[in-house]
Coordinates of C-alpha atoms in Angstrom, one line a residue:
M26 CA 2.4 17.1 19.7
S27 CA 3.4 19.4 16.8
T28 CA 1.4 20.6 14.1
I29 CA 3.7 21.4 10.8
S30 CA 1.8 22.9 7.8
L31 CA 3.3 21.9 4.5
P32 CA 2.7 24.6 1.4
G33 CA 4.6 21.9 -0.7
C34 CA 1.9 19.2 -0.8
A35 CA -1.5 20.2 -2.3
P36 CA -4.5 18.6 -3.8
V37 CA -3.0 19.8 -7.2
P38 CA -0.9 18.7 -9.1
L39 CA -0.9 14.7 -8.5
A40 CA 2.2 14.5 -7.5
H41 CA 1.7 16.6 -4.8
Y42 CA -1.3 15.0 -3.3
L43 CA 0.9 11.7 -3.0
K44 CA 3.5 13.8 -1.4
A45 CA 1.1 13.9 1.1
L46 CA 0.0 10.2 1.6
A47 CA 3.7 9.3 1.5
I48 CA 4.6 11.4 4.4
L49 CA 1.7 10.2 6.7
R50 CA 2.4 7.2 5.6
L51 CA 6.5 6.8 6.2
V52 CA 6.5 9.1 9.2
A53 CA 3.8 6.8 10.7
Q54 CA 5.6 3.6 9.4
Q55 CA 8.9 4.1 10.6
R56 CA 8.9 7.2 13.0
D57 CA 5.7 8.0 14.8
A58 CA 2.6 5.4 14.9
S59 CA 0.5 8.6 16.1
A60 CA 1.2 10.3 13.3
K61 CA -2.2 12.2 11.9
G62 CA -2.6 14.4 8.6
S63 CA -5.5 16.5 7.2
W64 CA -6.3 18.6 4.5
Q65 CA -6.7 22.5 5.4
G66 CA -7.5 24.4 2.6
D67 CA -5.0 23.7 0.3
R68 CA -2.5 22.1 1.7
F69 CA -1.5 19.1 3.9
V70 CA -0.9 19.6 8.2
L71 CA 1.1 16.9 9.6
Q72 CA 0.7 16.2 13.2
S73 CA 3.2 13.9 15.1
A74 CA 5.7 13.9 17.9
L75 CA 7.9 15.3 15.1
N76 CA 8.8 18.9 14.7
E77 CA 9.7 20.6 11.4
S78 CA 13.2 19.8 12.2
A79 CA 12.7 16.4 13.2
L80 CA 11.0 16.0 10.0
L81 CA 13.6 17.0 7.7
T82 CA 16.2 14.6 9.8
F83 CA 13.8 11.8 9.4
F84 CA 13.9 11.7 5.9
L85 CA 17.5 12.9 5.6
H86 CA 18.8 10.6 7.8
E87 CA 16.4 7.7 8.9
Y88 CA 14.0 7.4 6.0
R89 CA 14.3 4.1 4.7
P90 CA 13.0 3.4 1.2
T91 CA 10.1 1.2 0.1
P92 CA 11.9 -1.8 -1.9
I93 CA 9.6 -1.1 -5.3
V94 CA 10.8 -3.5 -8.4
A95 CA 9.0 -3.9 -11.5
P96 CA 11.2 -6.7 -13.2
W97 CA 8.3 -8.0 -15.7
N98 CA 9.1 -4.2 -17.7
G99 CA 11.3 -4.1 -20.0
G100 CA 12.9 -0.5 -18.4
S101 CA 13.1 -1.9 -15.0
G102 CA 16.6 -2.6 -14.8
F103 CA 16.6 -6.6 -14.8
Y104 CA 17.1 -7.0 -18.4
Y105 CA 19.9 -5.9 -20.8
Q106 CA 19.9 -4.5 -24.0
E107 CA 20.7 -7.0 -26.9
H108 CA 24.1 -6.3 -28.7
K109 CA 24.5 -5.3 -32.3
L110 CA 27.6 -5.6 -34.2
K111 CA 28.8 -2.5 -36.2
E112 CA 28.2 -3.5 -39.2
I113 CA 24.7 -3.0 -41.2
D114 CA 22.3 -5.6 -42.3
P115 CA 21.8 -4.3 -46.1
T116 CA 18.7 -6.2 -46.5
I117 CA 16.8 -3.9 -43.8
G118 CA 19.6 -1.3 -43.1
K119 CA 19.6 -1.7 -39.4
R120 CA 23.0 -2.9 -37.5
I121 CA 23.3 -7.0 -37.6
K122 CA 21.9 -8.4 -33.7
T123 CA 24.1 -10.9 -32.2
G124 CA 21.3 -12.4 -30.2
V125 CA 23.2 -11.5 -27.0
R126 CA 21.9 -9.6 -24.0
D127 CA 25.1 -8.2 -22.3
Q128 CA 24.7 -4.3 -23.0
P129 CA 24.0 -2.5 -19.9
T130 CA 21.2 0.1 -19.2
T131 CA 20.7 3.6 -17.2
A132 CA 18.2 1.4 -15.5
T133 CA 20.3 -1.5 -15.0
K134 CA 23.5 0.7 -14.0
V135 CA 21.3 2.1 -11.0
V136 CA 20.2 -1.9 -10.3
D137 CA 23.5 -2.9 -9.9
Q138 CA 24.8 0.1 -7.8
L139 CA 21.8 -0.4 -5.4
I140 CA 22.8 -4.4 -4.8
A141 CA 26.1 -3.0 -4.3
S142 CA 25.8 -0.2 -1.9
K143 CA 26.9 -0.9 1.5
G144 CA 24.7 1.5 3.7
Q145 CA 22.0 -0.1 6.1
R146 CA 18.9 2.3 5.0
L147 CA 19.0 0.2 1.8
E148 CA 19.4 -3.2 2.8
T149 CA 15.8 -4.1 2.8
Y150 CA 16.0 -2.7 -0.7
R151 CA 19.1 -5.0 -1.6
N152 CA 17.7 -8.2 -0.5
V153 CA 14.2 -7.5 -2.5
L154 CA 16.5 -6.6 -5.8
N155 CA 18.8 -9.7 -5.0
L156 CA 15.6 -12.5 -4.9
A157 CA 13.9 -10.8 -7.7
K158 CA 16.9 -11.0 -9.7
S159 CA 17.0 -14.8 -8.6
I160 CA 13.2 -15.4 -9.8
V161 CA 13.9 -14.0 -13.2
K162 CA 17.0 -16.1 -13.6
Q163 CA 15.0 -19.1 -12.6
M164 CA 12.2 -18.6 -14.9
E165 CA 15.1 -18.4 -17.8
Y166 CA 13.9 -14.6 -18.9
A167 CA 16.4 -13.1 -20.6
K168 CA 14.0 -10.1 -22.0
A169 CA 10.7 -9.1 -20.3
P170 CA 8.3 -11.7 -20.6
A171 CA 4.7 -11.1 -22.6
D172 CA 1.1 -12.1 -21.8
T173 CA 1.0 -15.6 -19.9
D174 CA 4.5 -15.3 -18.9
K175 CA 3.8 -12.1 -17.5
R176 CA 1.5 -13.2 -15.2
L177 CA 3.0 -15.9 -14.1
L178 CA 6.2 -13.7 -13.2
I179 CA 4.0 -11.6 -11.2
E180 CA 2.4 -14.1 -9.4
K181 CA 5.6 -15.9 -8.3
L182 CA 7.1 -11.9 -7.2
R183 CA 4.0 -11.5 -5.6
N184 CA 4.2 -14.7 -3.2
E185 CA 8.0 -15.0 -2.9
L186 CA 8.8 -11.0 -2.2
P187 CA 8.5 -9.8 1.2
D188 CA 5.5 -8.2 2.7
E189 CA 6.9 -4.7 1.9
C190 CA 6.9 -5.3 -1.9
V191 CA 2.9 -6.6 -1.9
S192 CA 1.3 -3.2 -1.7
G193 CA 3.9 -2.1 -4.7
I194 CA 2.9 -4.5 -6.9
D195 CA -0.9 -4.1 -6.0
A196 CA -0.6 -0.3 -6.4
G197 CA 0.5 -0.8 -10.0
M198 CA -2.2 -4.2 -11.1
V199 CA -4.8 -6.7 -10.2
L200 CA -4.3 -10.3 -11.3
L201 CA -7.9 -11.3 -12.4
E202 CA -8.6 -15.1 -13.5
S203 CA -7.5 -14.4 -17.1
R204 CA -5.8 -11.1 -17.3
V205 CA -3.6 -8.4 -15.9
S206 CA -5.8 -5.1 -14.7
Y207 CA -4.0 -1.9 -14.0
S208 CA -4.4 1.1 -12.1
P209 CA -4.5 3.9 -13.8
L210 CA -2.2 5.6 -11.0
L211 CA 0.5 3.8 -12.3
G212 CA 0.3 3.7 -16.1
T213 CA 0.4 -0.2 -17.2
G214 CA 2.5 -1.7 -14.1
W215 CA 4.6 1.1 -13.0
N216 CA 5.4 2.1 -16.5
D217 CA 4.1 4.5 -18.7
G218 CA 5.8 4.4 -22.4
N219 CA 9.2 4.1 -22.1
T220 CA 9.3 5.6 -18.6
D221 CA 9.3 3.2 -15.5
F222 CA 8.8 4.5 -12.8
T223 CA 10.3 2.2 -10.4
S224 CA 13.7 2.5 -12.3
N225 CA 13.2 6.5 -11.8
F226 CA 12.7 5.9 -8.2
M227 CA 15.8 4.3 -7.5
Q228 CA 17.7 6.6 -9.7
R229 CA 16.1 9.7 -7.6
L230 CA 17.5 7.9 -4.7
T231 CA 20.7 8.0 -5.5
D232 CA 20.4 11.9 -6.6
V233 CA 19.7 12.7 -2.8
L234 CA 21.3 9.5 -0.5
D235 CA 25.0 8.2 -0.7
V236 CA 23.8 5.1 -0.9
N237 CA 27.3 3.4 1.1
S238 CA 27.4 5.7 4.0
D239 CA 23.4 6.6 4.3
A240 CA 24.4 10.5 4.4
P241 CA 22.1 12.8 2.5
A242 CA 23.6 14.2 -0.7
P243 CA 24.9 18.0 -1.0
S244 CA 21.7 19.2 -2.0
A245 CA 19.2 16.8 -0.5
E246 CA 18.2 19.2 2.0
V247 CA 17.8 21.9 0.0
W248 CA 15.3 20.4 -2.4
L249 CA 13.3 18.2 0.8
R250 CA 12.8 21.9 1.8
A251 CA 11.2 22.7 -1.5
A252 CA 9.3 19.6 -1.4
L253 CA 8.0 20.1 2.1
F254 CA 7.0 23.5 2.6
G255 CA 7.2 25.4 -1.2
E256 CA 10.4 27.0 -0.7
P257 CA 12.1 28.1 -3.6
V258 CA 14.9 26.3 -5.2
V259 CA 17.6 26.3 -7.7
G260 CA 19.4 23.4 -8.9
L261 CA 16.7 21.1 -9.9
L262 CA 17.4 18.2 -12.2
S263 CA 17.1 19.0 -16.0
G264 CA 15.8 16.1 -18.4
A265 CA 14.5 13.6 -15.8
A266 CA 11.4 11.9 -16.3
I267 CA 8.4 13.1 -14.1
G268 CA 5.6 10.8 -15.6
Q269 CA 2.3 11.8 -16.0
F270 CA 2.1 13.2 -12.2
F271 CA 3.2 16.5 -12.7
P272 CA 2.8 17.9 -16.1
A273 CA 3.9 21.2 -15.3
A274 CA 7.0 20.3 -15.1
A275 CA 7.2 17.7 -17.5
G276 CA 8.7 20.1 -20.4
G277 CA 8.4 19.1 -24.1
D278 CA 7.1 21.2 -26.7
N279 CA 5.7 25.0 -26.1
S280 CA 5.9 24.3 -22.3
S281 CA 8.1 27.6 -22.0
S282 CA 9.0 30.8 -23.8
G283 CA 10.8 29.0 -26.3
F284 CA 10.0 26.0 -28.4
R285 CA 10.8 23.5 -26.4
A286 CA 12.1 23.2 -22.9
E287 CA 13.5 20.1 -20.9
S288 CA 11.8 18.7 -17.5
L289 CA 12.6 20.3 -14.2
L290 CA 12.3 17.9 -11.2
N291 CA 13.0 18.4 -7.5
P292 CA 14.1 14.2 -6.6
W293 CA 12.1 14.0 -3.4
D294 CA 9.1 15.1 -5.2
F295 CA 9.4 12.1 -7.2
I296 CA 10.4 9.6 -4.4
L297 CA 7.8 11.1 -2.5
L298 CA 5.1 10.7 -4.9
I299 CA 5.8 7.4 -5.6
E300 CA 5.9 6.2 -2.0
G301 CA 2.5 7.8 -1.7
A302 CA 1.2 6.1 -4.6
V303 CA 2.1 2.7 -2.8
V304 CA -1.1 3.7 -0.6
F305 CA -3.5 2.9 -3.8
A306 CA -3.2 -0.5 -3.6
G307 CA -6.0 -2.3 -5.7
A308 CA -8.8 -5.5 -5.5
A309 CA -10.4 -7.9 -7.0
A310 CA -13.7 -7.2 -6.9
K311 CA -17.0 -9.6 -8.2
R312 CA -20.6 -9.1 -7.6
L313 CA -22.2 -11.8 -6.4
E314 CA -25.2 -11.7 -8.3
S315 CA -23.1 -12.0 -11.6
T316 CA -21.4 -15.1 -13.1
T317 CA -18.7 -12.6 -15.2
A318 CA -14.9 -12.3 -14.5
G319 CA -14.0 -10.0 -11.5
Y320 CA -12.8 -6.5 -12.7
S321 CA -10.4 -4.0 -11.2
S322 CA -11.4 -2.1 -8.2
A323 CA -9.0 0.2 -7.8
P324 CA -10.1 3.1 -4.8
F325 CA -12.4 5.4 -6.0
C326 CA -11.6 5.0 -9.8
V327 CA -14.1 4.9 -12.2
K328 CA -14.4 5.1 -16.2
Q329 CA -13.8 8.4 -17.9
A330 CA -16.8 11.0 -18.3
G331 CA -16.2 13.8 -20.9
I332 CA -17.8 16.2 -18.8
G333 CA -16.9 19.1 -16.2
Y334 CA -13.9 20.7 -17.7
T335 CA -13.0 23.3 -20.2
T336 CA -12.1 20.8 -23.2
A337 CA -14.3 18.1 -22.4
A338 CA -15.6 16.1 -25.3
L339 CA -17.0 12.7 -25.3
A340 CA -14.2 11.5 -27.3
D341 CA -12.1 12.1 -24.6
E342 CA -13.7 9.0 -23.2
S343 CA -12.5 6.8 -25.9
S344 CA -8.5 7.7 -25.6
A345 CA -8.5 8.0 -21.6
R346 CA -7.6 6.0 -19.0
P347 CA -10.3 5.4 -15.9
E348 CA -9.9 8.7 -14.0
M349 CA -9.4 8.9 -10.4
W350 CA -11.6 10.9 -7.5
M351 CA -9.0 11.6 -4.6
P352 CA -10.5 12.0 -1.3
L353 CA -9.8 15.5 0.9
W354 CA -10.0 15.5 4.8
D355 CA -10.3 18.5 7.1
A356 CA -9.8 16.0 10.4
P357 CA -7.0 14.6 11.9
T358 CA -6.8 11.1 10.5
G359 CA -4.0 8.1 11.4
F360 CA -2.8 6.2 8.8
R361 CA -4.5 3.4 9.3
E362 CA -7.8 5.3 8.7
V363 CA -6.9 6.5 5.3
Q364 CA -5.3 3.2 4.2
A365 CA -8.7 1.4 5.6
L366 CA -10.4 4.6 3.7
M367 CA -8.4 4.2 0.3
S368 CA -8.7 0.2 0.0
E369 CA -11.8 0.1 0.7
G370 CA -13.3 3.6 -0.4
R371 CA -16.3 3.2 -2.8
A372 CA -18.7 5.4 -4.2
Q373 CA -22.4 4.0 -4.7
V374 CA -25.5 5.8 -6.4
G375 CA -28.9 4.4 -6.5
G376 CA -28.1 1.2 -5.0
R377 CA -25.3 0.3 -7.4
P378 CA -21.5 1.0 -7.5
A379 CA -20.4 4.1 -9.2
R380 CA -19.2 3.5 -13.1
N381 CA -18.2 6.6 -14.3
G382 CA -17.5 10.2 -13.5
L383 CA -21.0 11.5 -13.5
D384 CA -21.8 8.1 -11.2
F385 CA -19.3 9.5 -8.8
A386 CA -20.0 13.2 -8.9
R387 CA -23.7 12.1 -8.1
A388 CA -22.5 9.8 -5.0
V389 CA -20.8 12.7 -3.8
A390 CA -24.2 14.8 -4.2
S391 CA -26.1 11.9 -2.2
L392 CA -23.4 11.1 0.3
G393 CA -22.7 7.5 -1.3
V394 CA -19.6 7.7 -0.2
D395 CA -17.5 7.0 3.2
R396 CA -18.0 9.5 5.8
G397 CA -15.3 12.1 6.8
I398 CA -14.5 13.2 3.3
V399 CA -15.1 17.0 2.5
A400 CA -14.2 16.9 -1.2
F401 CA -12.5 15.0 -3.9
Q402 CA -10.0 16.0 -6.4
R403 CA -11.1 14.7 -9.7
Y404 CA -8.2 13.4 -12.2
G405 CA -8.2 12.3 -15.5
F406 CA -5.3 10.4 -17.5
Q407 CA -5.5 11.9 -20.7
V408 CA -3.6 11.7 -23.7
R409 CA -2.0 15.0 -24.1
N410 CA 1.4 14.9 -25.5
G411 CA 2.2 12.4 -28.7
L412 CA 1.0 8.9 -26.6
A413 CA 1.8 10.2 -23.4
Y414 CA -0.7 10.4 -20.6
F415 CA -1.2 13.5 -18.0
A416 CA -3.0 13.4 -14.8
M417 CA -5.4 16.1 -15.3
P418 CA -6.9 18.0 -12.5
L419 CA -10.5 18.2 -13.8
D420 CA -12.8 19.3 -11.0
R421 CA -13.1 20.0 -7.2
L422 CA -16.4 18.5 -5.7
P423 CA -17.6 19.3 -2.0
V424 CA -19.2 16.3 -0.5
S425 CA -22.5 17.6 0.8
R426 CA -26.2 16.2 1.0
N427 CA -28.0 16.9 -2.0
L428 CA -31.9 15.6 -1.9
Q429 CA -32.4 17.1 -5.5
V430 CA -29.7 14.5 -7.2
D431 CA -32.0 11.5 -5.5
L432 CA -34.6 12.4 -8.6
L433 CA -32.2 11.0 -10.9
N434 CA -32.8 7.4 -9.5
D435 CA -36.2 7.7 -11.1
C436 CA -34.3 7.5 -14.8
D437 CA -31.1 5.8 -14.1
A438 CA -31.9 2.5 -15.8
W439 CA -33.2 4.9 -18.7
M440 CA -30.3 7.0 -18.7
D441 CA -27.7 4.3 -18.7
S442 CA -29.4 2.9 -21.7
F443 CA -29.2 6.0 -23.5
R444 CA -26.0 7.0 -22.7
R445 CA -24.5 3.5 -24.2
A446 CA -26.4 3.7 -27.5
A447 CA -25.6 7.4 -27.9
T448 CA -21.7 7.0 -27.2
A449 CA -21.8 4.0 -29.6
D450 CA -20.0 4.7 -33.2
A451 CA -23.7 4.3 -35.3
A452 CA -25.3 6.8 -33.3
P453 CA -26.2 10.7 -34.9
A454 CA -24.7 13.5 -34.1
S455 CA -27.9 15.0 -32.5
A456 CA -27.9 11.8 -29.5
A457 CA -24.1 12.2 -28.6
R458 CA -24.6 16.0 -28.1
A459 CA -28.0 15.1 -26.4
V460 CA -26.1 13.5 -23.9
L461 CA -23.5 15.6 -23.2
Q462 CA -26.0 18.4 -22.0
L463 CA -28.1 16.4 -20.2
E464 CA -24.6 15.2 -18.2
S465 CA -23.2 18.3 -18.0
A466 CA -26.9 19.5 -16.5
I467 CA -26.7 16.3 -13.8
L468 CA -23.2 17.6 -12.7
A469 CA -24.4 21.4 -12.6
L470 CA -27.2 20.0 -10.4
C471 CA -24.5 17.8 -8.3
R472 CA -22.6 21.1 -7.5
Q473 CA -25.6 23.1 -7.1
S474 CA -28.8 22.1 -5.6
D475 CA -31.8 24.4 -6.9
A476 CA -34.9 24.4 -9.1
K477 CA -33.0 25.9 -11.6
R478 CA -30.8 23.1 -12.0
V479 CA -33.4 20.8 -11.6
Q480 CA -35.3 22.9 -14.8
D481 CA -32.5 22.5 -17.0
V482 CA -31.9 18.7 -16.1
L483 CA -35.8 18.3 -17.6
V484 CA -35.1 20.7 -20.6
A485 CA -31.9 17.9 -21.5
L486 CA -34.1 15.0 -21.1
G487 CA -36.2 16.6 -23.4
G488 CA -33.1 17.2 -25.9
C489 CA -32.3 13.9 -25.4
E490 CA -36.0 12.7 -26.9
R491 CA -36.2 14.8 -29.3
A492 CA -33.0 13.3 -30.6
M493 CA -34.1 9.9 -30.5
A494 CA -37.9 11.2 -32.1
A495 CA -35.9 12.7 -35.0
S496 CA -34.0 9.5 -35.9
L497 CA -36.6 6.9 -35.1
K498 CA -35.2 4.0 -37.1
W499 CA -31.5 4.0 -35.2
T500 CA -33.8 4.6 -31.8
E501 CA -35.9 1.3 -32.2
K502 CA -32.5 -0.4 -33.5
A503 CA -30.9 0.3 -30.4
Y504 CA -33.9 -0.7 -28.1
L505 CA -34.6 3.1 -26.8
K506 CA -38.0 4.0 -25.1
P507 CA -38.9 7.3 -24.6
V508 CA -38.5 9.2 -21.2
P509 CA -40.1 7.1 -18.6
P510 CA -43.1 9.2 -16.7
L511 CA -41.6 10.9 -13.8
P512 CA -43.0 11.1 -10.6
P513 CA -44.4 14.2 -9.2
R514 CA -41.8 15.1 -6.8
W515 CA -39.8 16.2 -10.2
L516 CA -42.7 18.9 -10.3
E517 CA -42.2 20.1 -6.7
A518 CA -38.2 20.3 -7.3
G519 CA -38.1 22.4 -10.5
D520 CA -40.6 24.9 -9.1
D521 CA -39.1 28.2 -8.8
G522 CA -42.4 30.2 -8.2
S523 CA -42.5 31.5 -11.9
K524 CA -45.2 32.1 -13.8
E525 CA -43.0 30.8 -17.1
Y526 CA -43.0 27.3 -15.2
R527 CA -46.5 27.2 -13.8
L528 CA -47.1 27.9 -17.2
A529 CA -44.7 25.3 -18.4
A530 CA -46.6 22.8 -15.8
S531 CA -49.7 23.5 -16.8
L532 CA -49.3 22.6 -20.5
A533 CA -47.5 19.4 -19.5
S534 CA -50.2 18.1 -17.5
V535 CA -52.8 18.5 -20.5
Y536 CA -54.8 15.0 -21.4
G537 CA -57.8 14.2 -22.9
K538 CA -59.6 10.9 -23.5
Y539 CA -60.5 10.4 -27.4
G540 CA -62.2 7.0 -27.5
D541 CA -60.3 4.3 -26.2
A542 CA -56.8 6.6 -26.8
Y543 CA -55.1 8.3 -23.9
M544 CA -53.5 11.7 -25.3
P545 CA -51.5 13.5 -23.5
L546 CA -50.2 17.1 -24.7
R547 CA -46.7 14.8 -25.0
R548 CA -48.3 12.8 -28.4
Q549 CA -48.0 16.6 -30.2
L550 CA -44.4 16.9 -29.6
E551 CA -43.3 13.3 -30.4
P552 CA -44.5 10.3 -32.0
I553 CA -45.3 8.5 -28.8
K554 CA -48.0 6.1 -27.7
C555 CA -49.4 5.9 -23.7
G556 CA -51.8 4.7 -21.4
V557 CA -52.4 3.6 -17.9
R558 CA -51.7 0.3 -16.7
N559 CA -52.2 -1.0 -13.2
G560 CA -52.1 2.3 -12.2
L561 CA -49.4 3.5 -14.1
L562 CA -48.8 5.3 -16.8
W563 CA -46.9 4.2 -19.7
V564 CA -45.1 5.2 -22.8
D565 CA -43.2 3.9 -26.1
W566 CA -42.7 4.7 -29.7
E567 CA -45.4 4.4 -32.4
E568 CA -44.5 5.6 -36.1
I569 CA -47.8 6.4 -37.3
A570 CA -48.2 9.0 -34.9
R571 CA -45.5 11.2 -36.6
V572 CA -48.8 12.5 -38.0
D573 CA -50.1 13.5 -34.9
V574 CA -46.8 15.6 -34.0
A575 CA -47.8 19.6 -34.4
W576 CA -45.1 21.0 -32.8
H577 CA -42.9 23.0 -34.4
E578 CA -39.6 25.4 -33.7
G579 CA -40.7 29.5 -33.9
D580 CA -43.2 31.4 -32.2
V581 CA -44.9 29.5 -29.5
I582 CA -48.3 30.8 -30.0
D583 CA -48.2 29.2 -33.5
A584 CA -47.0 26.1 -32.3
L585 CA -49.8 26.1 -29.5
N586 CA -52.1 26.7 -32.2
A587 CA -50.9 24.0 -34.4
V588 CA -51.0 21.6 -31.5
M589 CA -54.8 22.7 -30.3
A590 CA -55.7 22.5 -34.2
R591 CA -54.7 19.0 -34.0
R592 CA -56.6 18.1 -30.8
L593 CA -59.5 19.3 -32.5
V594 CA -59.2 16.9 -35.5
L595 CA -58.2 14.1 -33.2
A596 CA -61.4 14.7 -31.0
Q597 CA -63.4 15.2 -33.7
K598 CA -62.0 11.8 -35.4
A599 CA -63.0 10.2 -32.3
G600 CA -66.3 11.3 -32.4
A601 CA -65.8 13.3 -29.0
P602 CA -69.4 14.6 -28.4
R603 CA -67.2 17.8 -26.4
W604 CA -63.9 19.2 -26.3
S605 CA -62.5 16.8 -23.4
D606 CA -58.7 18.0 -22.9
T607 CA -58.0 18.8 -19.3
A608 CA -55.2 19.3 -17.1
R609 CA -54.1 18.2 -13.8
L610 CA -52.6 21.5 -13.1
F611 CA -54.2 25.3 -14.2
A612 CA -52.5 28.7 -14.3
S613 CA -54.6 31.4 -13.4
L614 CA -55.2 34.0 -16.5

């Protein structure tokens, strides 16, 4: 058993992470079923019967490409372009269309080239391409179908193509009851904009392999060494599409010392990242307690959260695709175990599935994920170059037990409601800022467990309540309640032993009974009413309580004097025979 370190396979960028999965999958399925892989630092380590030389030989002379096709896409190579005359239509100023589709494209040429190939390593691919072409012809599609026709084509392909193709189809999309749901990893069904990943995969295969003799191309070994071992290489392909997987190599404006540069691509990088993407086969999940249609449940995939990275903004959430959290493990693991992890891996928080990036961070900190994972590399799919998406590495979180994160379960439902309302179009800017500060504080708590981080979350919760109180009409229209009373364990978790915290806790515990009214100090901070029901404290908004709000910005002593003056007035109005305020916590003079 040899141990091979692969510096060319790292958690960042996404292309290099997917390469690692591809190497483990292909070696295990085609050469050594006992092969195992793990992450050691920032590189992938392969353990198998193959040594370094045998691994190179496998990919150069034995590797059989996975037959990945996407006939539902216009750029997949299954549809010719429409022939146009040289004459210009004077009404629209464009060349006259003939309605006949007989003009070959780069994509159709590579499909025809693979179909006409003689090599044994592409035999399965040839058969799949021929079968897919016959299905498209049978359904009488002269161009890429849309809507219902597209769904029908995908269903037929999934039913009739060989099993080797099913994982590829499932990695790109999930067929739900009335629509097609796409995985962010592969754009909108194996394409992103004008870039069709399957066509580019076939083109890159012809760069490294003689499709008739099965012999490697002259530069294939040099490119392969660079892809696996990170060795320096010259002669990379210029202008070839890399898609969203490797933003630094994508070229474009301001990507070099000049104004613009072409992409630089190692063909093996693209081949292996596509082979690795096949591991991420999605599934259709359905909550048993819900009557709504199923939803796409790609492995470790949640809605984008605009926090936790330098350019973070809530606006990213509206333009970005869902984000993915790629698992890292340090124990040698076989492909079957990795496949099971990817196909069934889920993140749980507070007894429910994680819905967005913040939920996922909480799940990581509370060990609500599959065991054996040491960290997650977080990726966001965001528009960063015109309308093109890039897979951006956002964060890396170690998996460790953080008991303080469990505190958030006490106000999980309230936070969910507040976030939904605060990110809506009609929400005031102060509410959007408050939710961003709260989620940033929660993410910091997930990263590091200490009293200061708990205090930051408490302060952020107070900021959310202040934003609601300042826009009470919006708050009531959005059916938002004040921050619910929190149990005593919050008080203990936030105690850093400082005098400041003891004073704050003591003030927060002040209450009095003025007639029939229960009067905590909180009433002088926000227009609320509260009481005790069945031994539990409840709280709600009360517009007329605005006259009791005495706290103000500025000197804290002046603010406290104003609060005390108001409470004296309230006690006098209530006919209290004496000063009735007390506290559950005392701070020694």
